[in-house]
Amino acid sequence: MRSNNFIIIVSFILFATMACKLTSVSSGVAIVATDTPGIDFKATESSLQTAVAAQVTAQSQATSLAADVDATATAVALLAQATSTATSLSPTQAPVVVQTFTPVVDSAATQQAQAFQGTLQELFDDGIISSMEGDYYLLDDFSESWAQLGYYQWWDTGYSAENFILSTDVAWESASDTANWPEAGCGIVFSEDSEDEHHLVYLSLDGYGDLIQVTEGEWKTLTSEYYGKLSIPDGDAKIMLVVDDKRISFYVNGERVATAYDGSLNAGNIALTLLSGTNKDFGTRCTMSNIDLFIFK
């Protein structure tokens, strides 16, 4: 068993939105882009390592002070003051990394990162990925809806990469019992440069895993493979996208459903997406949680 270290960063997402229209053409499906207002959220990031370092420094100062003079109360006060300062850092401070799986604090994020290492090892053992070196990020939960038949929309995560893994629990809900299920679903936009240049992978609610390339606004299906019948109008699944050395693999509930090789694949923005499939009420809602992002070095 190969042991590897990677960086854990707990981050919150600043989402920007983009919507595209699907229209039939002779060579496939073209898209016409329409801009939608960005969502102006402020990103914040925790500073676990700084807090722990402050506590260690304070403890050392407190111990030294107690040894030199009989002032235990003063030492305790010094420790408390340092702890307070470390946990009230400015939200605009640069992110601090916590190295490897050595527990610094017993947090849910650290536990989830440890669990993800098992997935990483399995992919490596299966030959799906060529390395286990990279940075791990736990993204904030996501929930959005969209009601515009024939359109899909995406929300930027704030991260960009060429080779990466994104895994998430996803739940969907449609306002219609008769939606256009092949054009309704939840997924991931990647290698995104603009509305005319990106890749898209999604689990359509008719049970297919679809890998799409959009170049100069032209929609090309790289592959479309049937996973199985899904629960509609609402249901849930676990999806995972693996992109390594221009090889794309899409998993549903641990099963590798769709694979493709695309030599034109480049680094680009990573986003979360949904396809509407209906104009009724709220349209289609996608909720994602436990969003693991691993970017290869």
PDB file of C-alpha atoms in Angstrom:
ATOM      1  CA  MET A   1       0.000   0.000   0.000  1.00  0.00           C
ATOM      2  CA  ARG A   2       1.495   3.301  -1.078  1.00  0.00           C
ATOM      3  CA  SER A   3       1.302   6.118   1.466  1.00  0.00           C
ATOM      4  CA  ASN A   4       0.936   9.650   0.165  1.00  0.00           C
ATOM      5  CA  ASN A   5       0.472  13.093   1.638  1.00  0.00           C
ATOM      6  CA  PHE A   6      -1.656  15.837   0.304  1.00  0.00           C
ATOM      7  CA  ILE A   7      -2.794  19.263   1.389  1.00  0.00           C
ATOM      8  CA  ILE A   8      -6.167  19.904   3.008  1.00  0.00           C
ATOM      9  CA  ILE A   9      -7.789  23.280   2.467  1.00  0.00           C
ATOM     10  CA  VAL A  10     -11.285  24.064   3.692  1.00  0.00           C
ATOM     11  CA  SER A  11     -12.776  26.700   1.423  1.00  0.00           C
ATOM     12  CA  PHE A  12     -16.004  28.512   0.700  1.00  0.00           C
ATOM     13  CA  ILE A  13     -17.152  29.002  -2.907  1.00  0.00           C
ATOM     14  CA  LEU A  14     -17.676  32.331  -4.637  1.00  0.00           C
ATOM     15  CA  PHE A  15     -20.102  31.370  -7.375  1.00  0.00           C
ATOM     16  CA  ALA A  16     -20.466  33.154 -10.706  1.00  0.00           C
ATOM     17  CA  THR A  17     -23.190  32.025 -13.067  1.00  0.00           C
ATOM     18  CA  MET A  18     -23.402  31.334 -16.785  1.00  0.00           C
ATOM     19  CA  ALA A  19     -26.315  30.003 -18.807  1.00  0.00           C
ATOM     20  CA  CYS A  20     -26.396  28.401 -22.243  1.00  0.00           C
ATOM     21  CA  LYS A  21     -29.191  27.427 -24.594  1.00  0.00           C
ATOM     22  CA  LEU A  22     -29.420  24.083 -26.387  1.00  0.00           C
ATOM     23  CA  THR A  23     -30.670  24.275 -29.981  1.00  0.00           C
ATOM     24  CA  SER A  24     -30.821  21.467 -32.560  1.00  0.00           C
ATOM     25  CA  VAL A  25     -28.593  21.721 -35.650  1.00  0.00           C
ATOM     26  CA  SER A  26     -27.685  19.204 -38.345  1.00  0.00           C
ATOM     27  CA  SER A  27     -24.345  18.272 -36.796  1.00  0.00           C
ATOM     28  CA  GLY A  28     -25.633  17.928 -33.259  1.00  0.00           C
ATOM     29  CA  VAL A  29     -26.643  20.585 -30.775  1.00  0.00           C
ATOM     30  CA  ALA A  30     -25.402  24.156 -30.776  1.00  0.00           C
ATOM     31  CA  ILE A  31     -25.520  26.513 -27.822  1.00  0.00           C
ATOM     32  CA  VAL A  32     -26.306  30.181 -27.671  1.00  0.00           C
ATOM     33  CA  ALA A  33     -24.921  31.837 -24.574  1.00  0.00           C
ATOM     34  CA  THR A  34     -26.798  34.276 -22.417  1.00  0.00           C
ATOM     35  CA  ASP A  35     -25.251  35.983 -19.415  1.00  0.00           C
ATOM     36  CA  THR A  36     -27.006  35.905 -16.076  1.00  0.00           C
ATOM     37  CA  PRO A  37     -26.111  38.141 -13.152  1.00  0.00           C
ATOM     38  CA  GLY A  38     -23.254  36.914 -10.958  1.00  0.00           C
ATOM     39  CA  ILE A  39     -23.992  36.122  -7.354  1.00  0.00           C
ATOM     40  CA  ASP A  40     -22.013  38.526  -5.192  1.00  0.00           C
ATOM     41  CA  PHE A  41     -20.997  36.403  -2.243  1.00  0.00           C
ATOM     42  CA  LYS A  42     -17.872  37.066  -0.197  1.00  0.00           C
ATOM     43  CA  ALA A  43     -15.454  34.178   0.116  1.00  0.00           C
ATOM     44  CA  THR A  44     -14.008  33.313   3.497  1.00  0.00           C
ATOM     45  CA  GLU A  45     -11.434  30.734   4.438  1.00  0.00           C
ATOM     46  CA  SER A  46     -10.440  29.293   7.806  1.00  0.00           C
ATOM     47  CA  SER A  47      -6.925  29.537   9.199  1.00  0.00           C
ATOM     48  CA  LEU A  48      -6.474  26.356  11.236  1.00  0.00           C
ATOM     49  CA  GLN A  49      -2.678  26.145  11.126  1.00  0.00           C
ATOM     50  CA  THR A  50      -2.278  29.779  12.228  1.00  0.00           C
ATOM     51  CA  ALA A  51      -4.578  29.198  15.184  1.00  0.00           C
ATOM     52  CA  VAL A  52      -2.712  26.088  16.294  1.00  0.00           C
ATOM     53  CA  ALA A  53       0.664  27.808  15.876  1.00  0.00           C
ATOM     54  CA  ALA A  54      -0.550  30.708  18.009  1.00  0.00           C
ATOM     55  CA  GLN A  55      -1.662  28.298  20.714  1.00  0.00           C
ATOM     56  CA  VAL A  56       1.681  26.486  20.730  1.00  0.00           C
ATOM     57  CA  THR A  57       3.587  29.797  20.969  1.00  0.00           C
ATOM     58  CA  ALA A  58       1.350  30.993  23.756  1.00  0.00           C
ATOM     59  CA  GLN A  59       1.768  27.737  25.686  1.00  0.00           C
ATOM     60  CA  SER A  60       5.548  28.032  25.445  1.00  0.00           C
ATOM     61  CA  GLN A  61       5.439  31.615  26.660  1.00  0.00           C
ATOM     62  CA  ALA A  62       3.118  30.689  29.501  1.00  0.00           C
ATOM     63  CA  THR A  63       5.320  27.800  30.658  1.00  0.00           C
ATOM     64  CA  SER A  64       8.464  29.927  30.595  1.00  0.00           C
ATOM     65  CA  LEU A  65       6.792  32.700  32.528  1.00  0.00           C
ATOM     66  CA  ALA A  66       5.489  30.308  35.177  1.00  0.00           C
ATOM     67  CA  ALA A  67       8.980  28.836  35.635  1.00  0.00           C
ATOM     68  CA  ASP A  68      10.668  32.214  36.043  1.00  0.00           C
ATOM     69  CA  VAL A  69       8.119  33.695  38.380  1.00  0.00           C
ATOM     70  CA  ASP A  70       5.281  32.228  40.327  1.00  0.00           C
ATOM     71  CA  ALA A  71       2.645  33.716  37.979  1.00  0.00           C
ATOM     72  CA  THR A  72       0.456  30.870  36.757  1.00  0.00           C
ATOM     73  CA  ALA A  73      -2.544  33.161  36.339  1.00  0.00           C
ATOM     74  CA  THR A  74      -0.544  35.451  34.086  1.00  0.00           C
ATOM     75  CA  ALA A  75       0.547  32.507  31.906  1.00  0.00           C
ATOM     76  CA  VAL A  76      -3.021  31.260  31.530  1.00  0.00           C
ATOM     77  CA  ALA A  77      -4.162  34.758  30.565  1.00  0.00           C
ATOM     78  CA  LEU A  78      -1.421  34.933  27.946  1.00  0.00           C
ATOM     79  CA  LEU A  79      -2.579  31.644  26.433  1.00  0.00           C
ATOM     80  CA  ALA A  80      -6.210  32.767  26.372  1.00  0.00           C
ATOM     81  CA  GLN A  81      -5.292  36.048  24.705  1.00  0.00           C
ATOM     82  CA  ALA A  82      -3.284  34.307  21.966  1.00  0.00           C
ATOM     83  CA  THR A  83      -6.093  31.844  21.297  1.00  0.00           C
ATOM     84  CA  SER A  84      -8.620  34.651  20.946  1.00  0.00           C
ATOM     85  CA  THR A  85      -6.409  36.520  18.478  1.00  0.00           C
ATOM     86  CA  ALA A  86      -5.810  33.431  16.333  1.00  0.00           C
ATOM     87  CA  THR A  87      -9.494  32.590  15.938  1.00  0.00           C
ATOM     88  CA  SER A  88     -10.592  36.097  14.975  1.00  0.00           C
ATOM     89  CA  LEU A  89      -8.363  36.554  11.933  1.00  0.00           C
ATOM     90  CA  SER A  90      -9.463  38.788   9.074  1.00  0.00           C
ATOM     91  CA  PRO A  91     -11.659  36.895   6.547  1.00  0.00           C
ATOM     92  CA  THR A  92      -9.478  38.306   3.759  1.00  0.00           C
ATOM     93  CA  GLN A  93      -6.303  36.642   5.032  1.00  0.00           C
ATOM     94  CA  ALA A  94      -4.554  34.301   2.571  1.00  0.00           C
ATOM     95  CA  PRO A  95      -5.504  30.610   2.974  1.00  0.00           C
ATOM     96  CA  VAL A  96      -3.390  28.541   5.338  1.00  0.00           C
ATOM     97  CA  VAL A  97      -2.703  24.898   4.571  1.00  0.00           C
ATOM     98  CA  VAL A  98      -2.719  22.012   7.033  1.00  0.00           C
ATOM     99  CA  GLN A  99      -0.225  19.375   5.988  1.00  0.00           C
ATOM    100  CA  THR A 100      -1.054  15.689   5.480  1.00  0.00           C
ATOM    101  CA  PHE A 101      -3.373  13.517   7.538  1.00  0.00           C
ATOM    102  CA  THR A 102      -1.778  14.194  10.916  1.00  0.00           C
ATOM    103  CA  PRO A 103      -4.780  15.501  12.891  1.00  0.00           C
ATOM    104  CA  VAL A 104      -4.319  19.118  13.896  1.00  0.00           C
ATOM    105  CA  VAL A 105      -7.898  19.482  15.030  1.00  0.00           C
ATOM    106  CA  ASP A 106     -10.673  16.920  15.101  1.00  0.00           C
ATOM    107  CA  SER A 107     -12.757  18.563  12.371  1.00  0.00           C
ATOM    108  CA  ALA A 108     -15.291  17.138   9.937  1.00  0.00           C
ATOM    109  CA  ALA A 109     -13.206  18.502   7.063  1.00  0.00           C
ATOM    110  CA  THR A 110     -10.125  16.586   8.169  1.00  0.00           C
ATOM    111  CA  GLN A 111     -12.153  13.400   8.592  1.00  0.00           C
ATOM    112  CA  GLN A 112     -13.647  13.782   5.111  1.00  0.00           C
ATOM    113  CA  ALA A 113     -10.207  14.336   3.607  1.00  0.00           C
ATOM    114  CA  GLN A 114      -9.017  11.151   5.276  1.00  0.00           C
ATOM    115  CA  ALA A 115     -11.975   9.264   3.808  1.00  0.00           C
ATOM    116  CA  PHE A 116     -11.227  10.677   0.358  1.00  0.00           C
ATOM    117  CA  GLN A 117      -7.697   9.274   0.506  1.00  0.00           C
ATOM    118  CA  GLY A 118      -9.258   5.820   0.245  1.00  0.00           C
ATOM    119  CA  THR A 119     -10.962   6.816  -3.013  1.00  0.00           C
ATOM    120  CA  LEU A 120      -7.687   8.230  -4.294  1.00  0.00           C
ATOM    121  CA  GLN A 121      -5.833   5.012  -3.481  1.00  0.00           C
ATOM    122  CA  GLU A 122      -8.486   2.920  -5.217  1.00  0.00           C
ATOM    123  CA  LEU A 123      -8.288   5.021  -8.397  1.00  0.00           C
ATOM    124  CA  PHE A 124      -4.500   4.720  -8.356  1.00  0.00           C
ATOM    125  CA  ASP A 125      -4.597   0.951  -7.850  1.00  0.00           C
ATOM    126  CA  ASP A 126      -7.083   0.631 -10.748  1.00  0.00           C
ATOM    127  CA  GLY A 127      -4.793   2.596 -13.060  1.00  0.00           C
ATOM    128  CA  ILE A 128      -7.294   5.423 -13.543  1.00  0.00           C
ATOM    129  CA  ILE A 129      -4.870   8.027 -12.202  1.00  0.00           C
ATOM    130  CA  SER A 130      -1.091   8.114 -12.562  1.00  0.00           C
ATOM    131  CA  SER A 131      -0.278  10.013  -9.359  1.00  0.00           C
ATOM    132  CA  MET A 132      -1.603  10.672  -5.881  1.00  0.00           C
ATOM    133  CA  GLU A 133       0.257  13.948  -5.438  1.00  0.00           C
ATOM    134  CA  GLY A 134      -1.932  17.034  -5.222  1.00  0.00           C
ATOM    135  CA  ASP A 135      -4.021  19.411  -3.156  1.00  0.00           C
ATOM    136  CA  TYR A 136      -7.359  18.566  -1.546  1.00  0.00           C
ATOM    137  CA  TYR A 137     -10.187  21.082  -1.081  1.00  0.00           C
ATOM    138  CA  LEU A 138     -13.534  20.636   0.635  1.00  0.00           C
ATOM    139  CA  LEU A 139     -16.019  22.888  -1.148  1.00  0.00           C
ATOM    140  CA  ASP A 140     -19.077  24.478   0.370  1.00  0.00           C
ATOM    141  CA  ASP A 141     -22.459  22.816  -0.170  1.00  0.00           C
ATOM    142  CA  PHE A 142     -24.343  23.868  -3.297  1.00  0.00           C
ATOM    143  CA  SER A 143     -28.063  24.231  -4.053  1.00  0.00           C
ATOM    144  CA  GLU A 144     -29.492  25.982  -7.106  1.00  0.00           C
ATOM    145  CA  SER A 145     -32.545  25.742  -9.347  1.00  0.00           C
ATOM    146  CA  TRP A 146     -33.228  26.803 -12.931  1.00  0.00           C
ATOM    147  CA  ALA A 147     -36.455  26.904 -14.944  1.00  0.00           C
ATOM    148  CA  GLN A 148     -35.785  27.375 -18.643  1.00  0.00           C
ATOM    149  CA  LEU A 149     -36.430  24.483 -20.998  1.00  0.00           C
ATOM    150  CA  GLY A 150     -33.469  23.714 -23.228  1.00  0.00           C
ATOM    151  CA  TYR A 151     -30.963  25.636 -21.132  1.00  0.00           C
ATOM    152  CA  TYR A 152     -28.189  24.729 -18.723  1.00  0.00           C
ATOM    153  CA  GLN A 153     -26.425  26.978 -16.274  1.00  0.00           C
ATOM    154  CA  TRP A 154     -23.222  26.740 -14.272  1.00  0.00           C
ATOM    155  CA  TRP A 155     -21.763  28.270 -11.125  1.00  0.00           C
ATOM    156  CA  ASP A 156     -17.984  28.739 -10.941  1.00  0.00           C
ATOM    157  CA  THR A 157     -16.212  27.172  -7.951  1.00  0.00           C
ATOM    158  CA  GLY A 158     -13.304  29.599  -8.138  1.00  0.00           C
ATOM    159  CA  TYR A 159     -10.853  26.806  -8.995  1.00  0.00           C
ATOM    160  CA  SER A 160      -9.108  26.065 -12.285  1.00  0.00           C
ATOM    161  CA  ALA A 161      -7.169  22.950 -13.337  1.00  0.00           C
ATOM    162  CA  GLU A 162      -6.506  20.509 -16.145  1.00  0.00           C
ATOM    163  CA  ASN A 163      -6.099  17.323 -14.099  1.00  0.00           C
ATOM    164  CA  PHE A 164      -8.391  16.902 -11.112  1.00  0.00           C
ATOM    165  CA  ILE A 165     -11.042  14.834  -9.330  1.00  0.00           C
ATOM    166  CA  LEU A 166     -14.405  16.183  -8.197  1.00  0.00           C
ATOM    167  CA  SER A 167     -16.690  13.934  -6.174  1.00  0.00           C
ATOM    168  CA  THR A 168     -20.037  14.891  -4.654  1.00  0.00           C
ATOM    169  CA  ASP A 169     -23.322  13.618  -3.297  1.00  0.00           C
ATOM    170  CA  VAL A 170     -26.058  15.055  -5.508  1.00  0.00           C
ATOM    171  CA  ALA A 171     -29.823  15.255  -5.065  1.00  0.00           C
ATOM    172  CA  TRP A 172     -32.211  16.459  -7.750  1.00  0.00           C
ATOM    173  CA  GLU A 173     -35.797  17.599  -7.838  1.00  0.00           C
ATOM    174  CA  SER A 174     -37.978  18.566 -10.798  1.00  0.00           C
ATOM    175  CA  ALA A 175     -41.079  20.716 -10.595  1.00  0.00           C
ATOM    176  CA  SER A 176     -42.578  18.660 -13.432  1.00  0.00           C
ATOM    177  CA  ASP A 177     -43.522  14.999 -13.644  1.00  0.00           C
ATOM    178  CA  THR A 178     -43.178  15.197 -17.432  1.00  0.00           C
ATOM    179  CA  ALA A 179     -39.941  17.150 -17.868  1.00  0.00           C
ATOM    180  CA  ASN A 180     -37.642  16.585 -20.825  1.00  0.00           C
ATOM    181  CA  TRP A 181     -35.536  14.119 -18.838  1.00  0.00           C
ATOM    182  CA  PRO A 182     -32.594  13.849 -21.322  1.00  0.00           C
ATOM    183  CA  GLU A 183     -32.137  17.618 -20.963  1.00  0.00           C
ATOM    184  CA  ALA A 184     -32.576  17.663 -17.180  1.00  0.00           C
ATOM    185  CA  GLY A 185     -29.823  16.740 -14.760  1.00  0.00           C
ATOM    186  CA  CYS A 186     -26.866  17.717 -12.581  1.00  0.00           C
ATOM    187  CA  GLY A 187     -23.159  17.734 -13.317  1.00  0.00           C
ATOM    188  CA  ILE A 188     -19.845  19.529 -13.742  1.00  0.00           C
ATOM    189  CA  VAL A 189     -18.464  22.038 -16.243  1.00  0.00           C
ATOM    190  CA  PHE A 190     -14.682  21.929 -16.658  1.00  0.00           C
ATOM    191  CA  SER A 191     -11.878  23.119 -18.928  1.00  0.00           C
ATOM    192  CA  GLU A 192     -14.043  26.240 -19.171  1.00  0.00           C
ATOM    193  CA  ASP A 193     -12.712  29.331 -20.909  1.00  0.00           C
ATOM    194  CA  SER A 194     -16.038  30.856 -21.992  1.00  0.00           C
ATOM    195  CA  GLU A 195     -19.603  29.910 -22.880  1.00  0.00           C
ATOM    196  CA  ASP A 196     -18.253  28.865 -26.296  1.00  0.00           C
ATOM    197  CA  GLU A 197     -15.273  26.855 -25.018  1.00  0.00           C
ATOM    198  CA  HIS A 198     -15.757  24.255 -22.284  1.00  0.00           C
ATOM    199  CA  HIS A 199     -16.474  20.638 -21.424  1.00  0.00           C
ATOM    200  CA  LEU A 200     -19.542  19.323 -19.637  1.00  0.00           C
ATOM    201  CA  VAL A 201     -20.341  16.071 -17.870  1.00  0.00           C
ATOM    202  CA  TYR A 202     -23.725  15.354 -16.317  1.00  0.00           C
ATOM    203  CA  LEU A 203     -26.066  12.664 -15.105  1.00  0.00           C
ATOM    204  CA  SER A 204     -29.241  13.153 -17.117  1.00  0.00           C
ATOM    205  CA  LEU A 205     -32.469  12.203 -15.396  1.00  0.00           C
ATOM    206  CA  ASP A 206     -33.197   9.575 -18.044  1.00  0.00           C
ATOM    207  CA  GLY A 207     -30.234   7.675 -16.581  1.00  0.00           C
ATOM    208  CA  TYR A 208     -27.337   8.516 -18.919  1.00  0.00           C
ATOM    209  CA  GLY A 209     -23.826   9.752 -18.223  1.00  0.00           C
ATOM    210  CA  ASP A 210     -23.038  12.319 -20.926  1.00  0.00           C
ATOM    211  CA  LEU A 211     -19.591  13.762 -21.742  1.00  0.00           C
ATOM    212  CA  ILE A 212     -19.785  16.868 -23.925  1.00  0.00           C
ATOM    213  CA  GLN A 213     -17.219  19.081 -25.642  1.00  0.00           C
ATOM    214  CA  VAL A 214     -18.201  22.618 -26.658  1.00  0.00           C
ATOM    215  CA  THR A 215     -15.816  24.262 -29.137  1.00  0.00           C
ATOM    216  CA  GLU A 216     -16.549  27.602 -30.810  1.00  0.00           C
ATOM    217  CA  GLY A 217     -20.107  27.224 -29.600  1.00  0.00           C
ATOM    218  CA  GLU A 218     -20.586  23.817 -31.250  1.00  0.00           C
ATOM    219  CA  TRP A 219     -21.836  20.965 -29.062  1.00  0.00           C
ATOM    220  CA  LYS A 220     -20.163  17.575 -29.582  1.00  0.00           C
ATOM    221  CA  THR A 221     -21.016  14.445 -27.612  1.00  0.00           C
ATOM    222  CA  LEU A 222     -17.813  12.601 -26.726  1.00  0.00           C
ATOM    223  CA  THR A 223     -19.772   9.708 -25.250  1.00  0.00           C
ATOM    224  CA  SER A 224     -23.188   8.952 -23.766  1.00  0.00           C
ATOM    225  CA  GLU A 225     -23.563   5.767 -21.722  1.00  0.00           C
ATOM    226  CA  TYR A 226     -26.562   4.375 -19.884  1.00  0.00           C
ATOM    227  CA  TYR A 227     -26.186   3.984 -16.125  1.00  0.00           C
ATOM    228  CA  GLY A 228     -29.670   2.817 -15.269  1.00  0.00           C
ATOM    229  CA  LYS A 229     -33.101   4.011 -14.261  1.00  0.00           C
ATOM    230  CA  LEU A 230     -33.138   6.928 -11.849  1.00  0.00           C
ATOM    231  CA  SER A 231     -35.779   8.030  -9.386  1.00  0.00           C
ATOM    232  CA  ILE A 232     -37.805  10.924 -10.854  1.00  0.00           C
ATOM    233  CA  PRO A 233     -38.982  13.594 -10.368  1.00  0.00           C
ATOM    234  CA  ASP A 234     -36.646  13.521  -7.351  1.00  0.00           C
ATOM    235  CA  GLY A 235     -33.769  11.309  -6.337  1.00  0.00           C
ATOM    236  CA  ASP A 236     -30.103  11.204  -5.421  1.00  0.00           C
ATOM    237  CA  ALA A 237     -26.777   9.641  -6.363  1.00  0.00           C
ATOM    238  CA  LYS A 238     -23.040  10.044  -5.881  1.00  0.00           C
ATOM    239  CA  ILE A 239     -21.157  11.294  -8.931  1.00  0.00           C
ATOM    240  CA  MET A 240     -17.434  11.659  -9.550  1.00  0.00           C
ATOM    241  CA  LEU A 241     -15.439  13.141 -12.422  1.00  0.00           C
ATOM    242  CA  VAL A 242     -11.794  12.149 -12.911  1.00  0.00           C
ATOM    243  CA  VAL A 243      -9.658  14.033 -15.449  1.00  0.00           C
ATOM    244  CA  ASP A 244      -6.042  12.908 -15.779  1.00  0.00           C
ATOM    245  CA  ASP A 245      -3.718  13.270 -18.764  1.00  0.00           C
ATOM    246  CA  LYS A 246      -6.626  14.127 -21.111  1.00  0.00           C
ATOM    247  CA  ARG A 247      -8.554  11.014 -20.059  1.00  0.00           C
ATOM    248  CA  ILE A 248     -12.038  11.650 -18.704  1.00  0.00           C
ATOM    249  CA  SER A 249     -13.896   9.177 -16.473  1.00  0.00           C
ATOM    250  CA  PHE A 250     -17.382   9.707 -15.043  1.00  0.00           C
ATOM    251  CA  TYR A 251     -18.683   7.617 -12.142  1.00  0.00           C
ATOM    252  CA  VAL A 252     -22.190   7.166 -10.758  1.00  0.00           C
ATOM    253  CA  ASN A 253     -22.548   5.470  -7.370  1.00  0.00           C
ATOM    254  CA  GLY A 254     -19.037   4.033  -7.668  1.00  0.00           C
ATOM    255  CA  GLU A 255     -19.585   2.619 -11.168  1.00  0.00           C
ATOM    256  CA  ARG A 256     -17.495   3.950 -14.045  1.00  0.00           C
ATOM    257  CA  VAL A 257     -20.220   4.805 -16.541  1.00  0.00           C
ATOM    258  CA  ALA A 258     -18.579   6.929 -19.242  1.00  0.00           C
ATOM    259  CA  THR A 259     -14.988   7.389 -20.408  1.00  0.00           C
ATOM    260  CA  ALA A 260     -13.377   9.385 -23.196  1.00  0.00           C
ATOM    261  CA  TYR A 261     -10.032  10.705 -24.372  1.00  0.00           C
ATOM    262  CA  ASP A 262      -9.808  14.285 -25.626  1.00  0.00           C
ATOM    263  CA  GLY A 263      -6.425  15.491 -26.843  1.00  0.00           C
ATOM    264  CA  SER A 264      -7.701  19.074 -27.011  1.00  0.00           C
ATOM    265  CA  LEU A 265      -8.441  19.197 -23.285  1.00  0.00           C
ATOM    266  CA  ASN A 266      -6.762  22.139 -21.550  1.00  0.00           C
ATOM    267  CA  ALA A 267      -6.746  23.678 -18.096  1.00  0.00           C
ATOM    268  CA  GLY A 268      -9.824  25.751 -17.358  1.00  0.00           C
ATOM    269  CA  ASN A 269     -12.362  26.766 -14.763  1.00  0.00           C
ATOM    270  CA  ILE A 270     -14.271  24.143 -12.780  1.00  0.00           C
ATOM    271  CA  ALA A 271     -17.976  24.771 -12.153  1.00  0.00           C
ATOM    272  CA  LEU A 272     -21.126  23.026 -10.916  1.00  0.00           C
ATOM    273  CA  THR A 273     -23.982  22.809 -13.392  1.00  0.00           C
ATOM    274  CA  LEU A 274     -27.622  21.883 -13.824  1.00  0.00           C
ATOM    275  CA  LEU A 275     -29.813  21.336 -16.874  1.00  0.00           C
ATOM    276  CA  SER A 276     -33.376  22.540 -16.526  1.00  0.00           C
ATOM    277  CA  GLY A 277     -35.598  20.333 -18.703  1.00  0.00           C
ATOM    278  CA  THR A 278     -38.763  22.287 -17.827  1.00  0.00           C
ATOM    279  CA  ASN A 279     -40.222  25.785 -17.579  1.00  0.00           C
ATOM    280  CA  LYS A 280     -42.553  24.849 -14.729  1.00  0.00           C
ATOM    281  CA  ASP A 281     -42.247  26.628 -11.377  1.00  0.00           C
ATOM    282  CA  PHE A 282     -38.642  26.354 -10.073  1.00  0.00           C
ATOM    283  CA  GLY A 283     -37.644  24.015 -12.918  1.00  0.00           C
ATOM    284  CA  THR A 284     -34.921  21.609 -11.801  1.00  0.00           C
ATOM    285  CA  ARG A 285     -33.071  21.889  -8.509  1.00  0.00           C
ATOM    286  CA  CYS A 286     -29.663  20.329  -7.869  1.00  0.00           C
ATOM    287  CA  THR A 287     -28.238  20.084  -4.365  1.00  0.00           C
ATOM    288  CA  MET A 288     -24.646  18.960  -3.860  1.00  0.00           C
ATOM    289  CA  SER A 289     -22.933  18.148  -0.568  1.00  0.00           C
ATOM    290  CA  ASN A 290     -19.671  16.539   0.556  1.00  0.00           C
ATOM    291  CA  ILE A 291     -17.964  18.119  -2.455  1.00  0.00           C
ATOM    292  CA  ASP A 292     -14.380  16.825  -2.639  1.00  0.00           C
ATOM    293  CA  LEU A 293     -12.013  18.540  -5.082  1.00  0.00           C
ATOM    294  CA  PHE A 294      -8.521  17.154  -5.636  1.00  0.00           C
ATOM    295  CA  ILE A 295      -6.162  18.992  -8.008  1.00  0.00           C
ATOM    296  CA  PHE A 296      -3.130  17.038  -9.189  1.00  0.00           C
ATOM    297  CA  LYS A 297       0.317  18.592  -8.956  1.00  0.00           C
TER     298      LYS A 297
END
